[in-house]
Amino acid sequence: MEKFQICGGKRLSGEVEISGAKNAAVAILPATVLVDGVCRLENIPNISDVSTTLKILKSLGSQIRYINKNTVEIDNSSLRIHTVPHDLARHMRASYYFIGALLGRFGIARVSMPGGCNFGVRPIDQHLKAFTSLGASVSPMESGMIEVVANRLVGNSIYLDIVSVGATVNAILAAVKSRGLTIIENAAKEPHIVDLANFLNSAGADIRGAGTDVIKVCGVDLLHATTYSIIPDQIEAGTYMAAAAATGGDIIIHNVIPKHLESVTAKMQEMGVVIEEYDDSLRVYRSGQLIHCNVKTMPHPGFPTDMQPQISVLLSMADGASILTESVWDNRFRYVDELRRMGVQVQVDGKVAVFQGIDFLTGAPVKATDLRGGIAMVIAGLAARGVTDIEEIHHIERGYEDIVDKLANLGADIRRIVVPNNLVSHAL
Ligand code: EPZ
């Protein structure tokens, strides 16, 4: 087993380059299934969720050529298989994007119910609603698999009852080669939805309105070869912003789209963090005390739920009481028990957490409960006095490329340590 060990209290300074967006990559890679021709994808993040997605593609028959660690060429012309194996699907929530993609390509998809971060119940009823609206039928199979079948997908109106990133992506994937016009209403507006639409349009699709809550997809017969570069990861950028703010640092973050970070920037400025915006970079620094504030997560363009654990570290060090409300997921506060080990004063009641700011955090042995909860432990460890050991780092590596090197280049004292198995239970 491996863990991160952080000796906290170093102010971050220097420059960091943001990688491609995880949540765009894990939608665009399955979308290549719909393309007749080679897709060259650039700015792909080198993270474990991407390697799992590439393994699923290989298991279906994709020919994958790595040009370098962030560029791949994918040729799906010889794809024959329409079943995603359980042992790969269980690692990653986004494996359900293969339902829409395989359905669009073959008219049939068999996919195991997906894994991913544990935030309570994570239904996919809106995805299934989208498929059935287009004429598919859905049947549960043995061992947690579902089968989705359609003789011919036909465009239709799809009203999503709740704003769902995954259902919006799956509706687009299933509609892109269906007959006629599909209108997706109450669609999610996240930057990765726009990136998926831009990728598909670069291959000849006809998708309009991505980034608004009404998306129109006019079905096409064929998608052709394309070269496409994935957008920068706004959550990775927001994470480094939080790390700079937590340590009283001063950093420049390159390869960002500042517009994607507006809600995060606004909240951090309210907390006394100074943020200078340039075309594709940000300077983030803090010298004064963090100011308490209230934060509520919302679908884009609201404050992103995927930044909720990171901002909680800042609230825990602010000059008074702050209220943090999670409005997207039922149970995204599992990580706060780990923060309490570091001295954080927090009360959680359902989807609301109240933080009473303290003067300093204290290093402690903790674990990553999920991807963003795990990176919150890293930020807390960087800001804390003393040593923080973080176990279960595989969660963090699902979504952060080269996290140790990037932070070490900013002056952090962080290392990856191999723990002999017989010592694991004593470490916590
Ligand atoms: C995506 O998950 C992201 N994952 C998540 O990021 C992110 O937290 C989430 O969107 C919200 O922004 C990927 O893009 C791979 P949803 P997704 O469908 O698509 C409910 C990270 O840390 N819902 O928008 O699964 C659902 O339970 C990850 O990078 C239904 O009720 O999220 C939730 O309460 C974690 N029925 C809400 O909608 C459905 O059919 C939003 O979920 C679908 C969703």
mmCIF file with all atom_site columns, N, CA and C and ligand atoms in Angstrom, residues 22-24 26 49 93-94 96-97 117 119 121-128 162-167 188 190 192 235 298-299 304-306 327-330 332 370-372 398, ligand 1:
data_model
loop_
_atom_site.group_PDB
_atom_site.id
_atom_site.type_symbol
_atom_site.label_atom_id
_atom_site.label_alt_id
_atom_site.label_comp_id
_atom_site.label_asym_id
_atom_site.label_entity_id
_atom_site.label_seq_id
_atom_site.pdbx_PDB_ins_code
_atom_site.Cartn_x
_atom_site.Cartn_y
_atom_site.Cartn_z
_atom_site.occupancy
_atom_site.B_iso_or_equiv
_atom_site.pdbx_formal_charge
_atom_site.auth_seq_id
_atom_site.auth_comp_id
_atom_site.auth_asym_id
_atom_site.auth_atom_id
_atom_site.pdbx_PDB_model_num
ATOM   1   N N   . LYS A 1 22  ? -10.670 15.732 -16.375 1.00 0.00 ? 22  LYS A N   1
ATOM   2   C CA  . LYS A 1 22  ? -11.099 14.338 -16.168 1.00 0.00 ? 22  LYS A CA  1
ATOM   3   C C   . LYS A 1 22  ? -12.519 14.104 -16.679 1.00 0.00 ? 22  LYS A C   1
ATOM   4   N N   . ASN A 1 23  ? -13.455 14.966 -16.241 1.00 0.00 ? 23  ASN A N   1
ATOM   5   C CA  . ASN A 1 23  ? -14.850 14.668 -16.545 1.00 0.00 ? 23  ASN A CA  1
ATOM   6   C C   . ASN A 1 23  ? -15.208 14.917 -18.010 1.00 0.00 ? 23  ASN A C   1
ATOM   7   N N   . ALA A 1 24  ? -14.357 15.649 -18.729 1.00 0.00 ? 24  ALA A N   1
ATOM   8   C CA  . ALA A 1 24  ? -14.522 15.739 -20.186 1.00 0.00 ? 24  ALA A CA  1
ATOM   9   C C   . ALA A 1 24  ? -13.919 14.485 -20.833 1.00 0.00 ? 24  ALA A C   1
ATOM   10  N N   . VAL A 1 26  ? -13.483 11.457 -19.656 1.00 0.00 ? 26  VAL A N   1
ATOM   11  C CA  . VAL A 1 26  ? -14.213 10.187 -19.459 1.00 0.00 ? 26  VAL A CA  1
ATOM   12  C C   . VAL A 1 26  ? -15.555 10.168 -20.206 1.00 0.00 ? 26  VAL A C   1
ATOM   13  N N   . ASP A 1 49  ? -8.646  7.128  -13.823 1.00 0.00 ? 49  ASP A N   1
ATOM   14  C CA  . ASP A 1 49  ? -9.971  7.024  -14.471 1.00 0.00 ? 49  ASP A CA  1
ATOM   15  C C   . ASP A 1 49  ? -9.840  6.961  -15.994 1.00 0.00 ? 49  ASP A C   1
ATOM   16  N N   . ARG A 1 93  ? -17.633 5.462  -12.127 1.00 0.00 ? 93  ARG A N   1
ATOM   17  C CA  . ARG A 1 93  ? -19.001 5.882  -12.400 1.00 0.00 ? 93  ARG A CA  1
ATOM   18  C C   . ARG A 1 93  ? -19.229 6.099  -13.900 1.00 0.00 ? 93  ARG A C   1
ATOM   19  N N   . ALA A 1 94  ? -18.272 6.749  -14.546 1.00 0.00 ? 94  ALA A N   1
ATOM   20  C CA  . ALA A 1 94  ? -18.481 7.168  -15.929 1.00 0.00 ? 94  ALA A CA  1
ATOM   21  C C   . ALA A 1 94  ? -18.505 5.997  -16.911 1.00 0.00 ? 94  ALA A C   1
ATOM   22  N N   . TYR A 1 96  ? -20.844 4.255  -17.293 1.00 0.00 ? 96  TYR A N   1
ATOM   23  C CA  . TYR A 1 96  ? -22.188 4.222  -17.878 1.00 0.00 ? 96  TYR A CA  1
ATOM   24  C C   . TYR A 1 96  ? -22.276 5.017  -19.177 1.00 0.00 ? 96  TYR A C   1
ATOM   25  N N   . TYR A 1 97  ? -21.253 5.808  -19.519 1.00 0.00 ? 97  TYR A N   1
ATOM   26  C CA  . TYR A 1 97  ? -21.289 6.491  -20.812 1.00 0.00 ? 97  TYR A CA  1
ATOM   27  C C   . TYR A 1 97  ? -21.184 5.504  -21.975 1.00 0.00 ? 97  TYR A C   1
ATOM   28  N N   . CYS A 1 117 ? -17.289 7.195  -6.713  1.00 0.00 ? 117 CYS A N   1
ATOM   29  C CA  . CYS A 1 117 ? -17.301 7.727  -5.348  1.00 0.00 ? 117 CYS A CA  1
ATOM   30  C C   . CYS A 1 117 ? -18.629 7.427  -4.662  1.00 0.00 ? 117 CYS A C   1
ATOM   31  N N   . PHE A 1 119 ? -21.411 8.626  -2.621  1.00 0.00 ? 119 PHE A N   1
ATOM   32  C CA  . PHE A 1 119 ? -22.090 9.803  -2.060  1.00 0.00 ? 119 PHE A CA  1
ATOM   33  C C   . PHE A 1 119 ? -23.528 9.465  -1.700  1.00 0.00 ? 119 PHE A C   1
ATOM   34  N N   . VAL A 1 121 ? -27.065 7.212  -2.449  1.00 0.00 ? 121 VAL A N   1
ATOM   35  C CA  . VAL A 1 121 ? -27.721 6.603  -3.617  1.00 0.00 ? 121 VAL A CA  1
ATOM   36  C C   . VAL A 1 121 ? -27.380 7.408  -4.869  1.00 0.00 ? 121 VAL A C   1
ATOM   37  N N   . ARG A 1 122 ? -26.979 6.712  -5.940  1.00 0.00 ? 122 ARG A N   1
ATOM   38  C CA  . ARG A 1 122 ? -26.681 7.418  -7.194  1.00 0.00 ? 122 ARG A CA  1
ATOM   39  C C   . ARG A 1 122 ? -27.488 6.785  -8.329  1.00 0.00 ? 122 ARG A C   1
ATOM   40  N N   . PRO A 1 123 ? -28.772 7.152  -8.456  1.00 0.00 ? 123 PRO A N   1
ATOM   41  C CA  . PRO A 1 123 ? -29.627 6.507  -9.452  1.00 0.00 ? 123 PRO A CA  1
ATOM   42  C C   . PRO A 1 123 ? -29.257 6.905  -10.882 1.00 0.00 ? 123 PRO A C   1
ATOM   43  N N   . ILE A 1 124 ? -29.714 6.097  -11.865 1.00 0.00 ? 124 ILE A N   1
ATOM   44  C CA  . ILE A 1 124 ? -29.504 6.478  -13.270 1.00 0.00 ? 124 ILE A CA  1
ATOM   45  C C   . ILE A 1 124 ? -30.846 6.516  -14.021 1.00 0.00 ? 124 ILE A C   1
ATOM   46  N N   . ASP A 1 125 ? -31.912 6.786  -13.262 1.00 0.00 ? 125 ASP A N   1
ATOM   47  C CA  . ASP A 1 125 ? -33.245 6.799  -13.887 1.00 0.00 ? 125 ASP A CA  1
ATOM   48  C C   . ASP A 1 125 ? -33.346 7.812  -15.030 1.00 0.00 ? 125 ASP A C   1
ATOM   49  N N   . GLN A 1 126 ? -32.666 8.944  -14.916 1.00 0.00 ? 126 GLN A N   1
ATOM   50  C CA  . GLN A 1 126 ? -32.763 9.962  -15.979 1.00 0.00 ? 126 GLN A CA  1
ATOM   51  C C   . GLN A 1 126 ? -32.021 9.534  -17.248 1.00 0.00 ? 126 GLN A C   1
ATOM   52  N N   . HIS A 1 127 ? -30.961 8.744  -17.065 1.00 0.00 ? 127 HIS A N   1
ATOM   53  C CA  . HIS A 1 127 ? -30.263 8.201  -18.243 1.00 0.00 ? 127 HIS A CA  1
ATOM   54  C C   . HIS A 1 127 ? -31.224 7.263  -18.980 1.00 0.00 ? 127 HIS A C   1
ATOM   55  N N   . LEU A 1 128 ? -31.880 6.397  -18.190 1.00 0.00 ? 128 LEU A N   1
ATOM   56  C CA  . LEU A 1 128 ? -32.763 5.392  -18.789 1.00 0.00 ? 128 LEU A CA  1
ATOM   57  C C   . LEU A 1 128 ? -33.970 6.080  -19.441 1.00 0.00 ? 128 LEU A C   1
ATOM   58  N N   . ILE A 1 162 ? -34.264 16.185 -13.272 1.00 0.00 ? 162 ILE A N   1
ATOM   59  C CA  . ILE A 1 162 ? -33.263 16.905 -12.496 1.00 0.00 ? 162 ILE A CA  1
ATOM   60  C C   . ILE A 1 162 ? -32.078 17.196 -13.408 1.00 0.00 ? 162 ILE A C   1
ATOM   61  N N   . VAL A 1 163 ? -31.316 18.213 -13.039 1.00 0.00 ? 163 VAL A N   1
ATOM   62  C CA  . VAL A 1 163 ? -30.148 18.562 -13.863 1.00 0.00 ? 163 VAL A CA  1
ATOM   63  C C   . VAL A 1 163 ? -29.059 17.527 -13.596 1.00 0.00 ? 163 VAL A C   1
ATOM   64  N N   . SER A 1 164 ? -28.779 16.705 -14.584 1.00 0.00 ? 164 SER A N   1
ATOM   65  C CA  . SER A 1 164 ? -27.801 15.627 -14.404 1.00 0.00 ? 164 SER A CA  1
ATOM   66  C C   . SER A 1 164 ? -26.749 15.685 -15.502 1.00 0.00 ? 164 SER A C   1
ATOM   67  N N   . VAL A 1 165 ? -25.475 15.764 -15.079 1.00 0.00 ? 165 VAL A N   1
ATOM   68  C CA  . VAL A 1 165 ? -24.365 15.757 -16.037 1.00 0.00 ? 165 VAL A CA  1
ATOM   69  C C   . VAL A 1 165 ? -24.393 14.446 -16.823 1.00 0.00 ? 165 VAL A C   1
ATOM   70  N N   . GLY A 1 166 ? -24.438 13.327 -16.085 1.00 0.00 ? 166 GLY A N   1
ATOM   71  C CA  . GLY A 1 166 ? -24.348 12.014 -16.732 1.00 0.00 ? 166 GLY A CA  1
ATOM   72  C C   . GLY A 1 166 ? -25.503 11.761 -17.681 1.00 0.00 ? 166 GLY A C   1
ATOM   73  N N   . ALA A 1 167 ? -26.726 12.117 -17.282 1.00 0.00 ? 167 ALA A N   1
ATOM   74  C CA  . ALA A 1 167 ? -27.878 11.868 -18.153 1.00 0.00 ? 167 ALA A CA  1
ATOM   75  C C   . ALA A 1 167 ? -27.810 12.754 -19.395 1.00 0.00 ? 167 ALA A C   1
ATOM   76  N N   . ALA A 1 188 ? -27.761 19.685 -18.274 1.00 0.00 ? 188 ALA A N   1
ATOM   77  C CA  . ALA A 1 188 ? -26.643 20.226 -17.490 1.00 0.00 ? 188 ALA A CA  1
ATOM   78  C C   . ALA A 1 188 ? -25.808 21.151 -18.380 1.00 0.00 ? 188 ALA A C   1
ATOM   79  N N   . GLU A 1 190 ? -22.416 22.124 -17.612 1.00 0.00 ? 190 GLU A N   1
ATOM   80  C CA  . GLU A 1 190 ? -21.002 22.089 -17.211 1.00 0.00 ? 190 GLU A CA  1
ATOM   81  C C   . GLU A 1 190 ? -20.077 22.222 -18.433 1.00 0.00 ? 190 GLU A C   1
ATOM   82  N N   . HIS A 1 192 ? -17.708 20.446 -19.307 1.00 0.00 ? 192 HIS A N   1
ATOM   83  C CA  . HIS A 1 192 ? -17.424 19.163 -19.980 1.00 0.00 ? 192 HIS A CA  1
ATOM   84  C C   . HIS A 1 192 ? -18.547 18.740 -20.914 1.00 0.00 ? 192 HIS A C   1
ATOM   85  N N   . ILE A 1 235 ? -11.626 21.793 -12.067 1.00 0.00 ? 235 ILE A N   1
ATOM   86  C CA  . ILE A 1 235 ? -11.610 21.385 -10.658 1.00 0.00 ? 235 ILE A CA  1
ATOM   87  C C   . ILE A 1 235 ? -10.158 21.210 -10.184 1.00 0.00 ? 235 ILE A C   1
ATOM   88  N N   . MET A 1 298 ? -24.066 24.086 -6.319  1.00 0.00 ? 298 MET A N   1
ATOM   89  C CA  . MET A 1 298 ? -25.164 24.112 -7.302  1.00 0.00 ? 298 MET A CA  1
ATOM   90  C C   . MET A 1 298 ? -24.627 23.556 -8.622  1.00 0.00 ? 298 MET A C   1
ATOM   91  N N   . PRO A 1 299 ? -25.515 23.106 -9.517  1.00 0.00 ? 299 PRO A N   1
ATOM   92  C CA  . PRO A 1 299 ? -25.036 22.770 -10.866 1.00 0.00 ? 299 PRO A CA  1
ATOM   93  C C   . PRO A 1 299 ? -24.412 24.012 -11.524 1.00 0.00 ? 299 PRO A C   1
ATOM   94  N N   . PRO A 1 304 ? -19.246 24.585 -7.730  1.00 0.00 ? 304 PRO A N   1
ATOM   95  C CA  . PRO A 1 304 ? -19.263 23.151 -8.044  1.00 0.00 ? 304 PRO A CA  1
ATOM   96  C C   . PRO A 1 304 ? -19.161 22.251 -6.809  1.00 0.00 ? 304 PRO A C   1
ATOM   97  N N   . THR A 1 305 ? -20.005 21.232 -6.786  1.00 0.00 ? 305 THR A N   1
ATOM   98  C CA  . THR A 1 305 ? -19.921 20.240 -5.706  1.00 0.00 ? 305 THR A CA  1
ATOM   99  C C   . THR A 1 305 ? -18.535 19.593 -5.659  1.00 0.00 ? 305 THR A C   1
ATOM   100 N N   . ASP A 1 306 ? -17.862 19.498 -6.797  1.00 0.00 ? 306 ASP A N   1
ATOM   101 C CA  . ASP A 1 306 ? -16.543 18.864 -6.819  1.00 0.00 ? 306 ASP A CA  1
ATOM   102 C C   . ASP A 1 306 ? -15.452 19.747 -6.204  1.00 0.00 ? 306 ASP A C   1
ATOM   103 N N   . SER A 1 327 ? -25.931 20.817 -2.186  1.00 0.00 ? 327 SER A N   1
ATOM   104 C CA  . SER A 1 327 ? -27.290 20.651 -2.719  1.00 0.00 ? 327 SER A CA  1
ATOM   105 C C   . SER A 1 327 ? -27.335 19.691 -3.908  1.00 0.00 ? 327 SER A C   1
ATOM   106 N N   . VAL A 1 328 ? -26.198 19.101 -4.277  1.00 0.00 ? 328 VAL A N   1
ATOM   107 C CA  . VAL A 1 328 ? -26.213 18.173 -5.420  1.00 0.00 ? 328 VAL A CA  1
ATOM   108 C C   . VAL A 1 328 ? -26.291 16.720 -4.947  1.00 0.00 ? 328 VAL A C   1
ATOM   109 N N   . TRP A 1 329 ? -25.429 16.343 -3.997  1.00 0.00 ? 329 TRP A N   1
ATOM   110 C CA  . TRP A 1 329 ? -25.374 14.949 -3.534  1.00 0.00 ? 329 TRP A CA  1
ATOM   111 C C   . TRP A 1 329 ? -25.966 14.822 -2.129  1.00 0.00 ? 329 TRP A C   1
ATOM   112 N N   . ASP A 1 330 ? -26.547 13.635 -1.854  1.00 0.00 ? 330 ASP A N   1
ATOM   113 C CA  . ASP A 1 330 ? -27.168 13.404 -0.537  1.00 0.00 ? 330 ASP A CA  1
ATOM   114 C C   . ASP A 1 330 ? -26.126 13.272 0.563   1.00 0.00 ? 330 ASP A C   1
ATOM   115 N N   . ARG A 1 332 ? -22.224 13.905 0.841   1.00 0.00 ? 332 ARG A N   1
ATOM   116 C CA  . ARG A 1 332 ? -20.860 14.217 0.402   1.00 0.00 ? 332 ARG A CA  1
ATOM   117 C C   . ARG A 1 332 ? -20.023 14.807 1.534   1.00 0.00 ? 332 ARG A C   1
ATOM   118 N N   . ASP A 1 370 ? -12.785 9.499  -0.657  1.00 0.00 ? 370 ASP A N   1
ATOM   119 C CA  . ASP A 1 370 ? -13.178 9.529  -2.073  1.00 0.00 ? 370 ASP A CA  1
ATOM   120 C C   . ASP A 1 370 ? -12.230 10.519 -2.750  1.00 0.00 ? 370 ASP A C   1
ATOM   121 N N   . LEU A 1 371 ? -12.449 10.750 -4.041  1.00 0.00 ? 371 LEU A N   1
ATOM   122 C CA  . LEU A 1 371 ? -11.505 11.591 -4.805  1.00 0.00 ? 371 LEU A CA  1
ATOM   123 C C   . LEU A 1 371 ? -11.350 13.006 -4.220  1.00 0.00 ? 371 LEU A C   1
ATOM   124 N N   . ARG A 1 372 ? -12.449 13.757 -4.150  1.00 0.00 ? 372 ARG A N   1
ATOM   125 C CA  . ARG A 1 372 ? -12.321 15.154 -3.706  1.00 0.00 ? 372 ARG A CA  1
ATOM   126 C C   . ARG A 1 372 ? -12.145 15.247 -2.187  1.00 0.00 ? 372 ARG A C   1
ATOM   127 N N   . ARG A 1 398 ? -7.264  8.847  -9.036  1.00 0.00 ? 398 ARG A N   1
ATOM   128 C CA  . ARG A 1 398 ? -8.284  8.730  -10.082 1.00 0.00 ? 398 ARG A CA  1
ATOM   129 C C   . ARG A 1 398 ? -8.391  10.038 -10.862 1.00 0.00 ? 398 ARG A C   1
HETATM 130 C C1  . EPZ B 2 .   ? -20.863 14.112 -12.561 1.00 0.00 ? 1   EPZ B C1  1
HETATM 131 O O1  . EPZ B 2 .   ? -21.410 12.963 -11.920 1.00 0.00 ? 1   EPZ B O1  1
HETATM 132 C C2  . EPZ B 2 .   ? -19.402 14.141 -12.192 1.00 0.00 ? 1   EPZ B C2  1
HETATM 133 N N1  . EPZ B 2 .   ? -18.775 12.934 -12.692 1.00 0.00 ? 1   EPZ B N1  1
HETATM 134 C C3  . EPZ B 2 .   ? -19.229 14.276 -10.680 1.00 0.00 ? 1   EPZ B C3  1
HETATM 135 O O2  . EPZ B 2 .   ? -17.841 14.468 -10.428 1.00 0.00 ? 1   EPZ B O2  1
HETATM 136 C C4  . EPZ B 2 .   ? -19.977 15.515 -10.192 1.00 0.00 ? 1   EPZ B C4  1
HETATM 137 O O3  . EPZ B 2 .   ? -19.964 15.546 -8.782  1.00 0.00 ? 1   EPZ B O3  1
HETATM 138 C C5  . EPZ B 2 .   ? -21.416 15.510 -10.679 1.00 0.00 ? 1   EPZ B C5  1
HETATM 139 O O4  . EPZ B 2 .   ? -21.475 15.307 -12.118 1.00 0.00 ? 1   EPZ B O4  1
HETATM 140 C C6  . EPZ B 2 .   ? -22.155 16.796 -10.380 1.00 0.00 ? 1   EPZ B C6  1
HETATM 141 O O5  . EPZ B 2 .   ? -21.483 17.880 -10.960 1.00 0.00 ? 1   EPZ B O5  1
HETATM 142 C C7  . EPZ B 2 .   ? -18.437 12.859 -13.966 1.00 0.00 ? 1   EPZ B C7  1
HETATM 143 O O6  . EPZ B 2 .   ? -18.608 13.773 -14.751 1.00 0.00 ? 1   EPZ B O6  1
HETATM 144 C C8  . EPZ B 2 .   ? -17.776 11.598 -14.401 1.00 0.00 ? 1   EPZ B C8  1
HETATM 145 P P1  . EPZ B 2 .   ? -25.205 13.961 -11.908 1.00 0.00 ? 1   EPZ B P1  1
HETATM 146 P P2  . EPZ B 2 .   ? -22.842 12.425 -12.336 1.00 0.00 ? 1   EPZ B P2  1
HETATM 147 O O7  . EPZ B 2 .   ? -25.883 12.961 -12.756 1.00 0.00 ? 1   EPZ B O7  1
HETATM 148 O O8  . EPZ B 2 .   ? -23.035 12.669 -13.782 1.00 0.00 ? 1   EPZ B O8  1
HETATM 149 C C9  . EPZ B 2 .   ? -28.995 12.761 -9.207  1.00 0.00 ? 1   EPZ B C9  1
HETATM 150 C C10 . EPZ B 2 .   ? -15.786 14.142 -9.382  1.00 0.00 ? 1   EPZ B C10 1
HETATM 151 O O9  . EPZ B 2 .   ? -15.430 14.345 -8.190  1.00 0.00 ? 1   EPZ B O9  1
HETATM 152 N N2  . EPZ B 2 .   ? -29.366 11.852 -10.334 1.00 0.00 ? 1   EPZ B N2  1
HETATM 153 O O10 . EPZ B 2 .   ? -25.094 15.357 -12.402 1.00 0.00 ? 1   EPZ B O10 1
HETATM 154 O O11 . EPZ B 2 .   ? -22.980 11.046 -11.823 1.00 0.00 ? 1   EPZ B O11 1
HETATM 155 C C11 . EPZ B 2 .   ? -27.742 12.311 -8.499  1.00 0.00 ? 1   EPZ B C11 1
HETATM 156 O O12 . EPZ B 2 .   ? -28.044 11.314 -7.542  1.00 0.00 ? 1   EPZ B O12 1
HETATM 157 C C12 . EPZ B 2 .   ? -17.123 13.496 -9.666  1.00 0.00 ? 1   EPZ B C12 1
HETATM 158 O O13 . EPZ B 2 .   ? -15.079 14.416 -10.363 1.00 0.00 ? 1   EPZ B O13 1
HETATM 159 C C13 . EPZ B 2 .   ? -30.583 11.210 -10.304 1.00 0.00 ? 1   EPZ B C13 1
HETATM 160 O O14 . EPZ B 2 .   ? -31.380 11.331 -9.365  1.00 0.00 ? 1   EPZ B O14 1
HETATM 161 O O15 . EPZ B 2 .   ? -23.758 13.409 -11.499 1.00 0.00 ? 1   EPZ B O15 1
HETATM 162 C C14 . EPZ B 2 .   ? -27.252 13.625 -7.919  1.00 0.00 ? 1   EPZ B C14 1
HETATM 163 O O16 . EPZ B 2 .   ? -27.934 13.898 -6.736  1.00 0.00 ? 1   EPZ B O16 1
HETATM 164 C C15 . EPZ B 2 .   ? -17.787 12.968 -8.458  1.00 0.00 ? 1   EPZ B C15 1
HETATM 165 N N3  . EPZ B 2 .   ? -30.933 10.398 -11.371 1.00 0.00 ? 1   EPZ B N3  1
HETATM 166 C C16 . EPZ B 2 .   ? -27.661 14.659 -8.976  1.00 0.00 ? 1   EPZ B C16 1
HETATM 167 O O17 . EPZ B 2 .   ? -28.668 14.026 -9.761  1.00 0.00 ? 1   EPZ B O17 1
HETATM 168 C C17 . EPZ B 2 .   ? -30.100 10.238 -12.445 1.00 0.00 ? 1   EPZ B C17 1
HETATM 169 O O18 . EPZ B 2 .   ? -30.472 9.507  -13.373 1.00 0.00 ? 1   EPZ B O18 1
HETATM 170 C C18 . EPZ B 2 .   ? -26.538 15.110 -9.935  1.00 0.00 ? 1   EPZ B C18 1
HETATM 171 O O19 . EPZ B 2 .   ? -25.912 13.953 -10.487 1.00 0.00 ? 1   EPZ B O19 1
HETATM 172 C C19 . EPZ B 2 .   ? -28.861 10.905 -12.445 1.00 0.00 ? 1   EPZ B C19 1
HETATM 173 C C20 . EPZ B 2 .   ? -28.516 11.711 -11.391 1.00 0.00 ? 1   EPZ B C20 1
#
